[in-house]
Structures are given as C-alpha cells and as structure tokens.
Amino acid sequence: MTVEEKAAQLGSVNADRLLDEDAEIDWDAVDEWLAHGIGHFTRLGGEGSLSPSEAARVTNELQTYLREETRLGIPAIPHEECLSGYMGPEATTFPQMLGMASSWNPDLLQTVTETIRGELEGIGTVHALSPVLDVARDLRWGRVEETFGEDPYMVAEMARAYVSGLQGEGRADGISATLKHFVGHGATDGGKNRSSLNVGPRELRETHLFPYEAVISEANAESVMNAYHDIDGVPCASSEWLLTDVLRGEFGFDGTVVSDYYSVRHLVTEHETANTKPEAAVQALEAGIDVELPYTEYYGEHLVEAVEKGDLAEETLNESVRRVLREKFRKGVFDDPAVDADAAADAFHNEEAREVTREAARQSMTLLKNDDELLPLDVDDVAVVGPKADNPKELMGDYAYAAHYPEEEYEADAVTPLEALEARDDVDVTYEQGCTISGPSTDGFDAATDAAAGADVALAFVGARSAVDFSDVEAEKEEKPSVPTSGEGCDVTHLGLPGVQEELVTELLETDTPVVVVLVSGKPHAIEDIAEEAPAILYAWLPGDEGGPAIAETLFGENNPAGKLPVSLPKSVGQLPVYYNRKENTANKDYVYTDSDPVYPFGHGESYTEFEYGDVSLSTDSVTPLGSVTASVMVTNVGDRTGDEIVQCYTRATNASQARPVQELLGFERVSLEPGESKRVSFDLSATQLAFHDLSMNLAVEEGPYEIRIGRSAGDIVATAALEVTDTKQVPKTARTYFTETSVDAE
C-alpha cells in the first residue's frame, strides 16, 4: 500500500459529500473522495434520508465502486447511529435509553438491540455508533437522556446487554457496537456539552472508566469513540494515556477507535493544542484514534504530509491501518458486502419489532406517586391536557430520526397518548393543549381547566422537547413555542418544566378534578411542588413508537408499572449533585433552606400491587479477598395484582481507610410475582467487587467490615447483613469479577 492508500483507510466520507440534491450518487464526488479507498461510509442512509431499499442500493453501488474501480479493491465499513433505533427513515424507534434503564431489564434491552441489528443489517451497515456509557452525574447536561443513568454498575450492566444484542455471537455475525464517549462526558464542568472534566484519578477510574472496562472485558465491544472534552487539560482526542495506555494496555481492547464527529478539528478550534491540520492529525493518530469521522478533513493528505516530513512515523500510521483492515476482514466486507436491496424494507417496522418496542415502553413506565390508589383509572371520561399529548416527535429521544432532523418531513409511525386514549371504547376523551412546550402564552389555560373541571380525571402530559440543537443561543428563544431543552447541545441551568407547563399543572390542580401528571420527557426534572400537590405522577420518559398505547395501558391498568428511577430527582438545580452514591459528607450536609435528599431517590418506583421482603441471608459471614458470598432474600406479592418488583442489592464499606460512597449498587433483578406468590432472589457476589483503589492507586480489596443491603430503592433499604473481609489483597485483572450473577427460585 502507498502512504496515500494507507491514510485513506483512516478517513471517512458522509452522505452529504457523495449524494446530490436528489439523493442520487454524485459520481464526480465519488471519484474525488474514494480514489485511494476509504475507511468508513458515514450514515449513507440516515444522513442521506434514504428509504431502506435506497440505502441498501446506494451502499451496494459504492462498495462495488471500491471493489472494482480502486487499485486495492478494499470495501468500506458503513456506519450509522442507532441509540434508540436506527436513525434513519422508516426505522422502528424504541424508548430512549434513560427510559430503557428504568426497566432495569438488561435481557429486554438485548432483545431491543437484536431487533435494531436486523434493521441495520438490511441496509448493509456493519458498524453502529452506540451505546452511550457516560455516567450521568450532572442533570443539567442535555444528553442525560442518552445514558443509562447515574450509577456505574447500572450503566455497565445495561451497556453489556446493549452490546451483546447488537454484536451477536461473533464479529462476523453482528453490528460492531461503539462505546462512547470515552470518558467522563456525563460529569463535565457546568453540565455543559464538551466542557472540561475535572475529577480525581480515583473517581475517574471507579466511576467513569469502570463501565468501559467491564463491557470490553465481558462483551468484547468492537469499537470505542473518544469524548470531546479535556481531562485536567489534556483533550481526550490527543491523550495517548487514555486511548492507548489505559484502553488498549490495561483494558485489552483490540478493536478500532473512531473519533467523535469533528473532534480532531476541535484540537485546533476548541482546545487550541494544535495550530495546523497536520499537527492535529498527528496528535490524534499518535494518541490512538484510528478513524476520523464524519469525513476526512484532518487525516488523509495531512497524514501523508506528516509522514513525508518526518513528523509522523510510518509505523504509527501502519498500526492504525492494520486495525482498520483487520476489522474489515472480521466484519466480512471483503467477502461480499452486498445486501438484497429489494428485501431491505422487510426488516423495518414489522409486527415483531412493533411488539418489542411496545413491551420496552411498558416496562419503562415509572410510577412515582399514587395517592389513594387513583391509578389505575376506573372512570368514564378524561380530560387530556398538555403539549406532550399529541405530537409523535415528542415521544422520541434526540438520536431518533424524527428528533435529530426536526426540519425534515416525517410521516409518523408513532402512536401518541391522545390517539391511544381516543382509540379506547371504555372512556370519553376531551383534549385541550393548554400551552406549548416552551412558549410564554397562557391563553389556553382557561380551555384546559374547563375541560378538566368537566371530567372525572385530568391527565396532564408535560415535559421537555428533545432534539439536537448545539446550544444556539438566541434572545428570541424565550418566545418560541418549542425550544429543545433536552438532548445533545441542549444544556440547561434549571430543571423545572420548560415554558409555562408547571403553571398549567398548578391551574389544573386547583380544579376539583383529580390530576395525573404524565412526564413525557428525557430530562430528569425537578418537580418538588408537583410531587407535593399532584395525587399521581407517571414518568413515561421518551417511550418511542408505541409510547402512546403503553401509557394508556398503564393508566388504565392493563400494564402494571414496575419501572424504577435510574437517576435521583432533585428538588432544584441548586441541590445538585444528588446522585445516591455520594460520599457521606456530601450526602448528609444540608443547605440553609433545604436538605440533601432528592424528591425521589435512585431506584424508586411504585406498583399497583405491594411487595414484602424477608430478611437477607448470607451464605457466609466472612470472605477472603478472592472469595464469594451469596446474598438471598424472599420477596412476596401481598397485593391482588400480578406485578414485577425490582430487587436491588447494595454494599457499603462501614470502616474503610478512605472516604467511600454511602452505598454502591452491585446487583439487581426484575422478578414477576402473582398475587400471594413468593420467590427467593439471590445475588452471587465476588469479594473483588468490593475493591477500590488504594493510596498507591492499586485496585485492592480491603480487610474489614462491609454491609450487604437489599432495597426497594437507594432510599428504602429493607434488609441488611454484615460481612467481614478477612484480609487485604491487590486484585489481579485475571481474578476480577465485574458483574453479579443473580437467580430467582420459587418458594
């Protein structure tokens, strides 16, 4: 291979550069961009707004060009986005990931991503830029909705399932998953997208790096994407310590590292650690970024120039080229990358996919409050109010096609809550929007309260709009009716409901009609007043295509909600941070006018039935540093409805040599119980899971007392047992356990 051909394998090209205004291939552009080959095709279907059959056809034709018209005949790796489903036309949209995390059901998430995998395979994609492993520590950050929440173990467990479903049994079979954003993107300064991360090395490893290490070790993730920000002044995109020493050296990662879009450019434009394109390209490549996305701008000819001038060792270039070519062989694109374009649409929005997304939406429903058993409803007529009730785009996360490209025309397959309620034959529905998402007008309040006053119950559908907005600050936004305040680039300084939605809810609560507040939002909102006044609150998150029916089924009792919060909900933005596993002095110090407790804690969620817990029993009360213990608890459904309970296992170091979190999640199990039924839930814990980094930054299990805790939530621990670790020992990587094995047995 020539140096030019090598550099080409580390580049990419997107749909905007290869397709004309009619979404047809521009062959002059193809000759320009693909003359020496290319590493990746960037979002031909999604960015090109192509139907599945057209996406497959275009991909086939471009792969044929590479095979037949370039000297080496090396096909490309086509990649797409797929966080809550393939981000392209006609795709099935599943619940946004914070909603999936609320299901606490990794097996269900694996089924979801197996379904996504089928749609991607149909259009010839072999690589996907998902999932997000950022631990959401600052709720002002717009991308919290993309995450699996605030806890590193929860993030790791859900991400492992996501990767397993997407990648399948082996590299040749599935879609390469990309873990992002490496690392710490959920805890940056001010909760702002792309701002600096300033955490200590212990927190960086135990909170933010842990999910990546666990998923790479246990699910063999095939790709990693760098984060935009810097860590203590060093941009992730140019950190050899992070991308090579830690990722490849310590974690054993053997796949490809792809740049977050434009992050190589940001070394010049944002971080200013490089002055020129060749300088930035060398920094990124030497750090360990194999492929520049979304198109070749800084790699390509600038890498060639750097090699020729002696600023870049050709062996450094060769090493990344080997990794890219190895991945192409592993994914089978050298064998025959063509797919059946006529059959591509068969995998999209079929009945199986629709049922999977409806079940995912059902299991994500999180009941926060239900005074006097207002829910499930048994009424003749309802007033449906609020700006989140009747717009299909309002059911979607920011990386769904409809939300990511809000300016595009979109024929919705989604069913809104209003449509689902109006389709029922057991209730009469009156609808008034009341207000917009973010606008200041209250002109619709009177009609909304009149509708509520004439109904048996009012359903207030409220929340934030989700989109990718890149923080385009405009003074006129205050007057706009639908400003996104959740999603990428949509970072905020308050966590209340946007616009006048909270005022609308207050007006409804002043009627004599019971009000159910349904939060259709990816943003974890501060809802202290609503939590105090509203008799019932359901968090529906961003539930995707079948969100409307899932919400209606939950409100009327066909679906018994069992979701639990993957993030703690604060009283106000000024109370942050409120994540449950803070250290003792942070968790228990109060403010002048408020305490440190969240409105609703991590793991909280109610049901239409009730569960009782027995005492926790341990298989042993002492364990060696490399030993194990089984914690078991009996759970009984003492209500009169079938329901699911999510049993949570936490641990606490009660006399550690360092300040440690007040407790840490180490296992959970979603268990279904008939009325009167009991089941024993067991957690097989390795003592290595209790390890933390000692004063020399070695991972070690420390001798001393620990507590095993079983809870309904982090704020409702129902049973505890003492465990003694008999010795102190550093943990070798070969002996480390990342995940807790769980089992459920009948009484």
mmCIF file of C-alpha atoms in Angstrom, residues 119-449:
data_model
loop_
_atom_site.group_PDB
_atom_site.id
_atom_site.type_symbol
_atom_site.label_atom_id
_atom_site.label_comp_id
_atom_site.label_asym_id
_atom_site.label_seq_id
_atom_site.Cartn_x
_atom_site.Cartn_y
_atom_site.Cartn_z
ATOM 1 C CA GLU A 119 -32.780 -3.332 10.504
ATOM 2 C CA LEU A 120 -29.138 -2.253 10.187
ATOM 3 C CA GLU A 121 -28.140 -5.498 8.509
ATOM 4 C CA GLY A 122 -30.902 -4.978 5.965
ATOM 5 C CA ILE A 123 -29.274 -1.804 4.623
ATOM 6 C CA GLY A 124 -25.697 -3.099 4.610
ATOM 7 C CA THR A 125 -24.465 -1.417 7.788
ATOM 8 C CA VAL A 126 -21.818 -3.269 9.806
ATOM 9 C CA HIS A 127 -20.891 -0.651 12.424
ATOM 10 C CA ALA A 128 -23.000 1.490 14.792
ATOM 11 C CA LEU A 129 -22.134 4.483 16.974
ATOM 12 C CA SER A 130 -23.896 3.304 20.154
ATOM 13 C CA PRO A 131 -24.295 2.814 23.120
ATOM 14 C CA VAL A 132 -23.530 5.714 25.492
ATOM 15 C CA LEU A 133 -21.630 4.683 28.637
ATOM 16 C CA ASP A 134 -21.413 8.128 30.201
ATOM 17 C CA VAL A 135 -22.384 8.154 33.879
ATOM 18 C CA ALA A 136 -24.916 10.972 34.329
ATOM 19 C CA ARG A 137 -23.657 12.976 37.291
ATOM 20 C CA ASP A 138 -24.848 16.468 36.269
ATOM 21 C CA LEU A 139 -28.509 16.568 35.284
ATOM 22 C CA ARG A 140 -28.143 19.948 33.575
ATOM 23 C CA TRP A 141 -26.379 18.133 30.752
ATOM 24 C CA GLY A 142 -28.731 17.720 27.820
ATOM 25 C CA ARG A 143 -27.501 14.245 26.952
ATOM 26 C CA VAL A 144 -28.550 12.654 30.246
ATOM 27 C CA GLU A 145 -31.464 11.136 28.312
ATOM 28 C CA GLU A 146 -28.978 9.154 26.181
ATOM 29 C CA THR A 147 -27.406 7.488 29.219
ATOM 30 C CA PHE A 148 -28.325 4.591 31.477
ATOM 31 C CA GLY A 149 -28.322 6.877 34.498
ATOM 32 C CA GLU A 150 -26.184 7.903 37.449
ATOM 33 C CA ASP A 151 -24.708 4.601 38.619
ATOM 34 C CA PRO A 152 -21.614 2.985 37.051
ATOM 35 C CA TYR A 153 -22.765 -0.577 37.744
ATOM 36 C CA MET A 154 -26.187 0.073 36.189
ATOM 37 C CA VAL A 155 -24.523 1.685 33.174
ATOM 38 C CA ALA A 156 -22.194 -1.292 32.755
ATOM 39 C CA GLU A 157 -24.952 -3.897 33.109
ATOM 40 C CA MET A 158 -27.270 -2.237 30.603
ATOM 41 C CA ALA A 159 -24.437 -1.449 28.177
ATOM 42 C CA ARG A 160 -23.270 -5.058 28.249
ATOM 43 C CA ALA A 161 -26.758 -6.147 27.192
ATOM 44 C CA TYR A 162 -26.937 -3.485 24.505
ATOM 45 C CA VAL A 163 -23.609 -4.594 23.019
ATOM 46 C CA SER A 164 -24.470 -8.289 23.219
ATOM 47 C CA GLY A 165 -27.694 -7.797 21.281
ATOM 48 C CA LEU A 166 -26.135 -5.599 18.632
ATOM 49 C CA GLN A 167 -22.964 -7.623 18.057
ATOM 50 C CA GLY A 168 -24.469 -11.089 18.252
ATOM 51 C CA GLU A 169 -22.425 -14.220 18.685
ATOM 52 C CA GLY A 170 -19.277 -13.105 16.897
ATOM 53 C CA ARG A 171 -17.615 -10.376 14.894
ATOM 54 C CA ALA A 172 -18.636 -11.835 11.558
ATOM 55 C CA ASP A 173 -22.309 -12.043 12.568
ATOM 56 C CA GLY A 174 -23.440 -8.762 14.049
ATOM 57 C CA ILE A 175 -23.021 -4.994 14.060
ATOM 58 C CA SER A 176 -19.941 -3.508 15.731
ATOM 59 C CA ALA A 177 -21.007 -1.528 18.791
ATOM 60 C CA THR A 178 -19.167 1.696 19.626
ATOM 61 C CA LEU A 179 -18.786 2.600 23.288
ATOM 62 C CA LYS A 180 -18.979 6.357 23.794
ATOM 63 C CA HIS A 181 -17.897 8.879 24.921
ATOM 64 C CA PHE A 182 -14.531 7.800 26.300
ATOM 65 C CA VAL A 183 -14.508 9.069 29.013
ATOM 66 C CA GLY A 184 -16.419 11.079 31.644
ATOM 67 C CA HIS A 185 -18.694 13.080 29.356
ATOM 68 C CA GLY A 186 -21.537 12.974 31.908
ATOM 69 C CA ALA A 187 -19.726 14.975 34.582
ATOM 70 C CA THR A 188 -18.179 17.932 32.757
ATOM 71 C CA ASP A 189 -17.964 21.454 34.175
ATOM 72 C CA GLY A 190 -21.315 23.185 34.485
ATOM 73 C CA GLY A 191 -23.166 20.282 32.896
ATOM 74 C CA LYS A 192 -22.205 21.717 29.515
ATOM 75 C CA ASN A 193 -21.627 19.580 26.457
ATOM 76 C CA ARG A 194 -17.934 19.364 25.556
ATOM 77 C CA SER A 195 -16.705 21.369 28.571
ATOM 78 C CA SER A 196 -13.755 20.260 30.696
ATOM 79 C CA LEU A 197 -13.772 17.324 33.101
ATOM 80 C CA ASN A 198 -12.033 17.823 36.425
ATOM 81 C CA VAL A 199 -12.221 14.740 38.638
ATOM 82 C CA GLY A 200 -9.607 12.906 40.655
ATOM 83 C CA PRO A 201 -7.927 9.780 39.263
ATOM 84 C CA ARG A 202 -9.765 7.519 41.720
ATOM 85 C CA GLU A 203 -13.201 8.821 40.741
ATOM 86 C CA LEU A 204 -12.236 8.704 37.075
ATOM 87 C CA ARG A 205 -11.373 5.026 37.342
ATOM 88 C CA GLU A 206 -14.066 3.789 39.729
ATOM 89 C CA THR A 207 -16.987 5.745 38.306
ATOM 90 C CA HIS A 208 -16.325 6.721 34.705
ATOM 91 C CA LEU A 209 -13.841 4.158 33.388
ATOM 92 C CA PHE A 210 -15.452 1.168 35.112
ATOM 93 C CA PRO A 211 -18.327 0.646 32.621
ATOM 94 C CA TYR A 212 -15.915 0.649 29.683
ATOM 95 C CA GLU A 213 -13.550 -1.818 31.291
ATOM 96 C CA ALA A 214 -16.416 -4.108 32.275
ATOM 97 C CA VAL A 215 -18.099 -4.106 28.855
ATOM 98 C CA ILE A 216 -14.830 -4.524 26.959
ATOM 99 C CA SER A 217 -13.842 -7.399 29.227
ATOM 100 C CA GLU A 218 -17.200 -9.174 29.294
ATOM 101 C CA ALA A 219 -18.892 -8.275 25.989
ATOM 102 C CA ASN A 220 -15.875 -7.772 23.698
ATOM 103 C CA ALA A 221 -17.026 -4.393 22.403
ATOM 104 C CA GLU A 222 -15.551 -3.834 18.957
ATOM 105 C CA SER A 223 -15.232 -0.048 18.813
ATOM 106 C CA VAL A 224 -14.727 2.945 21.100
ATOM 107 C CA MET A 225 -15.308 6.652 20.436
ATOM 108 C CA ASN A 226 -13.340 9.370 22.190
ATOM 109 C CA ALA A 227 -15.066 12.141 24.152
ATOM 110 C CA TYR A 228 -14.896 15.775 23.074
ATOM 111 C CA HIS A 229 -13.669 17.314 26.300
ATOM 112 C CA ASP A 230 -10.321 17.540 28.040
ATOM 113 C CA ILE A 231 -9.461 15.816 31.317
ATOM 114 C CA ASP A 232 -7.329 18.004 33.542
ATOM 115 C CA GLY A 233 -6.204 19.949 30.480
ATOM 116 C CA VAL A 234 -5.498 17.029 28.141
ATOM 117 C CA PRO A 235 -8.071 16.580 25.333
ATOM 118 C CA CYS A 236 -9.355 13.006 25.149
ATOM 119 C CA ALA A 237 -8.746 13.134 21.395
ATOM 120 C CA SER A 238 -4.995 13.575 21.927
ATOM 121 C CA SER A 239 -4.486 11.578 25.123
ATOM 122 C CA GLU A 240 -2.170 8.637 24.489
ATOM 123 C CA TRP A 241 -2.501 7.721 28.161
ATOM 124 C CA LEU A 242 -6.260 7.351 27.792
ATOM 125 C CA LEU A 243 -6.619 5.876 24.289
ATOM 126 C CA THR A 244 -3.555 3.635 24.266
ATOM 127 C CA ASP A 245 -2.134 3.031 27.740
ATOM 128 C CA VAL A 246 -5.476 2.556 29.516
ATOM 129 C CA LEU A 247 -7.810 1.440 26.735
ATOM 130 C CA ARG A 248 -5.518 -0.951 24.888
ATOM 131 C CA GLY A 249 -2.922 -1.656 27.557
ATOM 132 C CA GLU A 250 -4.935 -2.028 30.746
ATOM 133 C CA PHE A 251 -8.340 -2.947 29.304
ATOM 134 C CA GLY A 252 -7.072 -5.173 26.483
ATOM 135 C CA PHE A 253 -9.217 -3.505 23.824
ATOM 136 C CA ASP A 254 -8.353 -4.772 20.329
ATOM 137 C CA GLY A 255 -10.883 -3.002 18.115
ATOM 138 C CA THR A 256 -10.903 0.380 16.386
ATOM 139 C CA VAL A 257 -11.102 3.811 17.973
ATOM 140 C CA VAL A 258 -13.191 6.250 15.939
ATOM 141 C CA SER A 259 -13.263 9.990 16.514
ATOM 142 C CA ASP A 260 -16.384 11.681 17.705
ATOM 143 C CA TYR A 261 -17.550 13.846 14.844
ATOM 144 C CA TYR A 262 -15.152 16.761 14.311
ATOM 145 C CA SER A 263 -13.193 16.077 17.491
ATOM 146 C CA VAL A 264 -9.884 16.059 15.574
ATOM 147 C CA ARG A 265 -10.812 19.505 14.275
ATOM 148 C CA HIS A 266 -11.538 20.626 17.838
ATOM 149 C CA LEU A 267 -7.880 20.182 18.751
ATOM 150 C CA VAL A 268 -7.372 23.336 16.697
ATOM 151 C CA THR A 269 -10.674 25.175 17.079
ATOM 152 C CA GLU A 270 -11.632 24.484 20.719
ATOM 153 C CA HIS A 271 -8.712 23.098 22.697
ATOM 154 C CA GLU A 272 -6.042 25.028 20.760
ATOM 155 C CA THR A 273 -3.460 22.331 21.467
ATOM 156 C CA ALA A 274 -2.679 22.237 17.746
ATOM 157 C CA ASN A 275 -2.202 25.116 15.315
ATOM 158 C CA THR A 276 -2.492 23.305 11.988
ATOM 159 C CA LYS A 277 -4.360 20.415 10.440
ATOM 160 C CA PRO A 278 -1.240 18.211 10.156
ATOM 161 C CA GLU A 279 -0.386 18.917 13.796
ATOM 162 C CA ALA A 280 -3.883 17.965 14.984
ATOM 163 C CA ALA A 281 -3.902 14.852 12.795
ATOM 164 C CA VAL A 282 -0.594 13.682 14.253
ATOM 165 C CA GLN A 283 -1.737 14.344 17.831
ATOM 166 C CA ALA A 284 -4.920 12.317 17.330
ATOM 167 C CA LEU A 285 -3.324 9.418 15.479
ATOM 168 C CA GLU A 286 -0.409 9.101 17.896
ATOM 169 C CA ALA A 287 -2.857 9.140 20.799
ATOM 170 C CA GLY A 288 -4.749 6.210 19.280
ATOM 171 C CA ILE A 289 -7.655 7.468 17.136
ATOM 172 C CA ASP A 290 -7.748 5.125 14.146
ATOM 173 C CA VAL A 291 -10.512 6.701 12.018
ATOM 174 C CA GLU A 292 -11.512 10.339 11.591
ATOM 175 C CA LEU A 293 -15.282 10.917 11.407
ATOM 176 C CA PRO A 294 -17.605 12.085 9.906
ATOM 177 C CA TYR A 295 -15.414 12.841 6.875
ATOM 178 C CA THR A 296 -11.728 13.160 6.124
ATOM 179 C CA GLU A 297 -10.643 16.686 6.953
ATOM 180 C CA TYR A 298 -7.505 16.428 9.080
ATOM 181 C CA TYR A 299 -6.290 12.909 8.248
ATOM 182 C CA GLY A 300 -5.822 11.983 4.580
ATOM 183 C CA GLU A 301 -3.322 14.243 2.824
ATOM 184 C CA HIS A 302 -2.224 15.788 6.119
ATOM 185 C CA LEU A 303 -1.096 12.410 7.462
ATOM 186 C CA VAL A 304 0.733 11.816 4.194
ATOM 187 C CA GLU A 305 2.431 15.197 4.569
ATOM 188 C CA ALA A 306 3.385 14.426 8.181
ATOM 189 C CA VAL A 307 4.989 11.111 7.200
ATOM 190 C CA GLU A 308 6.877 12.700 4.313
ATOM 191 C CA LYS A 309 8.209 15.496 6.558
ATOM 192 C CA GLY A 310 9.215 13.097 9.313
ATOM 193 C CA ASP A 311 6.642 14.430 11.788
ATOM 194 C CA LEU A 312 4.854 11.065 11.952
ATOM 195 C CA ALA A 313 6.424 7.617 11.988
ATOM 196 C CA GLU A 314 5.024 5.495 9.183
ATOM 197 C CA GLU A 315 4.795 2.577 11.610
ATOM 198 C CA THR A 316 2.301 4.604 13.681
ATOM 199 C CA LEU A 317 0.217 5.010 10.534
ATOM 200 C CA ASN A 318 0.628 1.320 9.739
ATOM 201 C CA GLU A 319 -0.610 0.209 13.138
ATOM 202 C CA SER A 320 -3.940 2.008 12.768
ATOM 203 C CA VAL A 321 -4.297 0.780 9.184
ATOM 204 C CA ARG A 322 -3.795 -2.795 10.405
ATOM 205 C CA ARG A 323 -6.569 -2.335 12.949
ATOM 206 C CA VAL A 324 -8.983 -0.922 10.361
ATOM 207 C CA LEU A 325 -8.242 -3.655 7.814
ATOM 208 C CA ARG A 326 -8.455 -6.336 10.497
ATOM 209 C CA GLU A 327 -11.920 -5.088 11.411
ATOM 210 C CA LYS A 328 -12.998 -5.127 7.771
ATOM 211 C CA PHE A 329 -11.939 -8.759 7.474
ATOM 212 C CA ARG A 330 -13.679 -9.603 10.749
ATOM 213 C CA LYS A 331 -16.926 -7.957 9.602
ATOM 214 C CA GLY A 332 -16.876 -9.850 6.313
ATOM 215 C CA VAL A 333 -16.906 -6.855 3.978
ATOM 216 C CA PHE A 334 -14.071 -8.376 1.958
ATOM 217 C CA ASP A 335 -16.175 -11.470 1.305
ATOM 218 C CA ASP A 336 -19.255 -9.828 -0.218
ATOM 219 C CA PRO A 337 -20.616 -6.601 1.256
ATOM 220 C CA ALA A 338 -23.686 -6.511 -0.996
ATOM 221 C CA VAL A 339 -27.163 -6.890 0.501
ATOM 222 C CA ASP A 340 -30.540 -7.559 -1.087
ATOM 223 C CA ALA A 341 -31.917 -4.052 -1.629
ATOM 224 C CA ASP A 342 -35.367 -5.338 -2.584
ATOM 225 C CA ALA A 343 -35.666 -7.133 0.759
ATOM 226 C CA ALA A 344 -34.223 -4.330 2.906
ATOM 227 C CA ALA A 345 -37.599 -2.941 3.960
ATOM 228 C CA ASP A 346 -38.768 -6.335 5.252
ATOM 229 C CA ALA A 347 -36.829 -5.885 8.486
ATOM 230 C CA PHE A 348 -38.336 -2.464 9.173
ATOM 231 C CA HIS A 349 -41.378 -1.836 11.350
ATOM 232 C CA ASN A 350 -42.616 -5.398 11.170
ATOM 233 C CA GLU A 351 -45.008 -6.755 13.775
ATOM 234 C CA GLU A 352 -42.251 -8.347 15.808
ATOM 235 C CA ALA A 353 -40.384 -5.042 16.058
ATOM 236 C CA ARG A 354 -43.575 -3.213 16.993
ATOM 237 C CA GLU A 355 -44.303 -5.648 19.813
ATOM 238 C CA VAL A 356 -40.732 -5.382 21.116
ATOM 239 C CA THR A 357 -40.905 -1.599 21.247
ATOM 240 C CA ARG A 358 -44.313 -1.670 22.935
ATOM 241 C CA GLU A 359 -43.070 -4.074 25.601
ATOM 242 C CA ALA A 360 -39.997 -1.913 26.093
ATOM 243 C CA ALA A 361 -42.226 1.121 26.560
ATOM 244 C CA ARG A 362 -44.455 -0.763 29.009
ATOM 245 C CA GLN A 363 -41.525 -1.837 31.140
ATOM 246 C CA SER A 364 -40.048 1.668 31.187
ATOM 247 C CA MET A 365 -43.165 3.204 32.766
ATOM 248 C CA THR A 366 -42.175 4.525 36.206
ATOM 249 C CA LEU A 367 -44.910 5.324 38.728
ATOM 250 C CA LEU A 368 -43.549 7.886 41.171
ATOM 251 C CA LYS A 369 -46.682 8.588 43.212
ATOM 252 C CA ASN A 370 -50.194 7.167 43.522
ATOM 253 C CA ASP A 371 -52.114 8.645 46.433
ATOM 254 C CA ASP A 372 -55.376 6.959 47.384
ATOM 255 C CA GLU A 373 -54.908 4.465 44.547
ATOM 256 C CA LEU A 374 -56.065 6.987 41.948
ATOM 257 C CA LEU A 375 -54.407 4.737 39.380
ATOM 258 C CA PRO A 376 -55.303 2.551 37.624
ATOM 259 C CA LEU A 377 -58.187 4.625 36.350
ATOM 260 C CA ASP A 378 -61.779 3.464 36.544
ATOM 261 C CA VAL A 379 -63.591 6.452 35.060
ATOM 262 C CA ASP A 380 -65.975 7.271 32.243
ATOM 263 C CA ASP A 381 -64.348 10.402 30.854
ATOM 264 C CA VAL A 382 -60.938 12.059 30.976
ATOM 265 C CA ALA A 383 -59.543 15.444 30.041
ATOM 266 C CA VAL A 384 -56.257 15.173 28.178
ATOM 267 C CA VAL A 385 -54.213 18.327 28.579
ATOM 268 C CA GLY A 386 -50.690 19.429 27.769
ATOM 269 C CA PRO A 387 -48.212 19.895 24.919
ATOM 270 C CA LYS A 388 -46.797 16.364 25.110
ATOM 271 C CA ALA A 389 -50.085 14.569 24.418
ATOM 272 C CA ASP A 390 -50.444 14.666 20.661
ATOM 273 C CA ASN A 391 -47.187 15.070 18.753
ATOM 274 C CA PRO A 392 -45.380 11.890 17.690
ATOM 275 C CA LYS A 393 -41.999 13.634 17.677
ATOM 276 C CA GLU A 394 -42.461 14.358 21.388
ATOM 277 C CA LEU A 395 -42.160 10.617 22.059
ATOM 278 C CA MET A 396 -38.643 10.437 20.594
ATOM 279 C CA GLY A 397 -35.138 10.799 22.015
ATOM 280 C CA ASP A 398 -32.587 13.125 20.462
ATOM 281 C CA TYR A 399 -30.969 10.393 18.344
ATOM 282 C CA ALA A 400 -34.223 9.247 16.826
ATOM 283 C CA TYR A 401 -34.503 10.329 13.204
ATOM 284 C CA ALA A 402 -37.579 12.485 13.844
ATOM 285 C CA ALA A 403 -35.914 14.448 16.656
ATOM 286 C CA HIS A 404 -32.424 14.607 15.179
ATOM 287 C CA TYR A 405 -33.746 16.134 11.965
ATOM 288 C CA PRO A 406 -36.742 18.174 13.155
ATOM 289 C CA GLU A 407 -36.794 20.185 9.941
ATOM 290 C CA GLU A 408 -37.376 17.034 7.850
ATOM 291 C CA GLU A 409 -40.891 15.971 6.946
ATOM 292 C CA TYR A 410 -41.741 12.921 8.991
ATOM 293 C CA GLU A 411 -44.620 10.535 8.485
ATOM 294 C CA ALA A 412 -45.023 9.189 11.978
ATOM 295 C CA ASP A 413 -45.496 5.535 12.723
ATOM 296 C CA ALA A 414 -45.650 6.528 16.370
ATOM 297 C CA VAL A 415 -48.932 6.470 18.272
ATOM 298 C CA THR A 416 -49.441 9.452 20.560
ATOM 299 C CA PRO A 417 -51.014 9.211 24.026
ATOM 300 C CA LEU A 418 -54.075 11.121 22.810
ATOM 301 C CA GLU A 419 -54.549 8.752 19.871
ATOM 302 C CA ALA A 420 -54.205 5.722 22.134
ATOM 303 C CA LEU A 421 -56.715 7.093 24.644
ATOM 304 C CA GLU A 422 -59.207 8.089 21.933
ATOM 305 C CA ALA A 423 -58.970 4.564 20.492
ATOM 306 C CA ARG A 424 -60.317 3.077 23.729
ATOM 307 C CA ASP A 425 -64.023 2.254 23.821
ATOM 308 C CA ASP A 426 -64.297 2.451 27.619
ATOM 309 C CA VAL A 427 -63.697 6.175 28.099
ATOM 310 C CA ASP A 428 -64.683 9.531 26.582
ATOM 311 C CA VAL A 429 -61.808 11.917 25.883
ATOM 312 C CA THR A 430 -61.720 15.718 25.756
ATOM 313 C CA TYR A 431 -58.470 17.347 24.617
ATOM 314 C CA GLU A 432 -57.037 20.809 25.152
ATOM 315 C CA GLN A 433 -53.340 21.539 24.628
ATOM 316 C CA GLY A 434 -53.271 24.297 27.240
ATOM 317 C CA CYS A 435 -49.840 25.658 26.309
ATOM 318 C CA THR A 436 -46.826 24.981 24.143
ATOM 319 C CA ILE A 437 -43.599 23.265 25.204
ATOM 320 C CA SER A 438 -41.587 26.398 25.899
ATOM 321 C CA GLY A 439 -43.612 29.442 24.914
ATOM 322 C CA PRO A 440 -44.881 32.003 27.437
ATOM 323 C CA SER A 441 -48.537 32.148 26.404
ATOM 324 C CA THR A 442 -51.212 31.132 28.933
ATOM 325 C CA ASP A 443 -54.091 31.806 26.544
ATOM 326 C CA GLY A 444 -55.050 28.141 26.506
ATOM 327 C CA PHE A 445 -55.265 27.768 30.283
ATOM 328 C CA ASP A 446 -58.982 28.560 30.601
ATOM 329 C CA ALA A 447 -59.999 25.991 27.986
ATOM 330 C CA ALA A 448 -57.733 23.414 29.640
ATOM 331 C CA THR A 449 -59.114 23.986 33.135
#
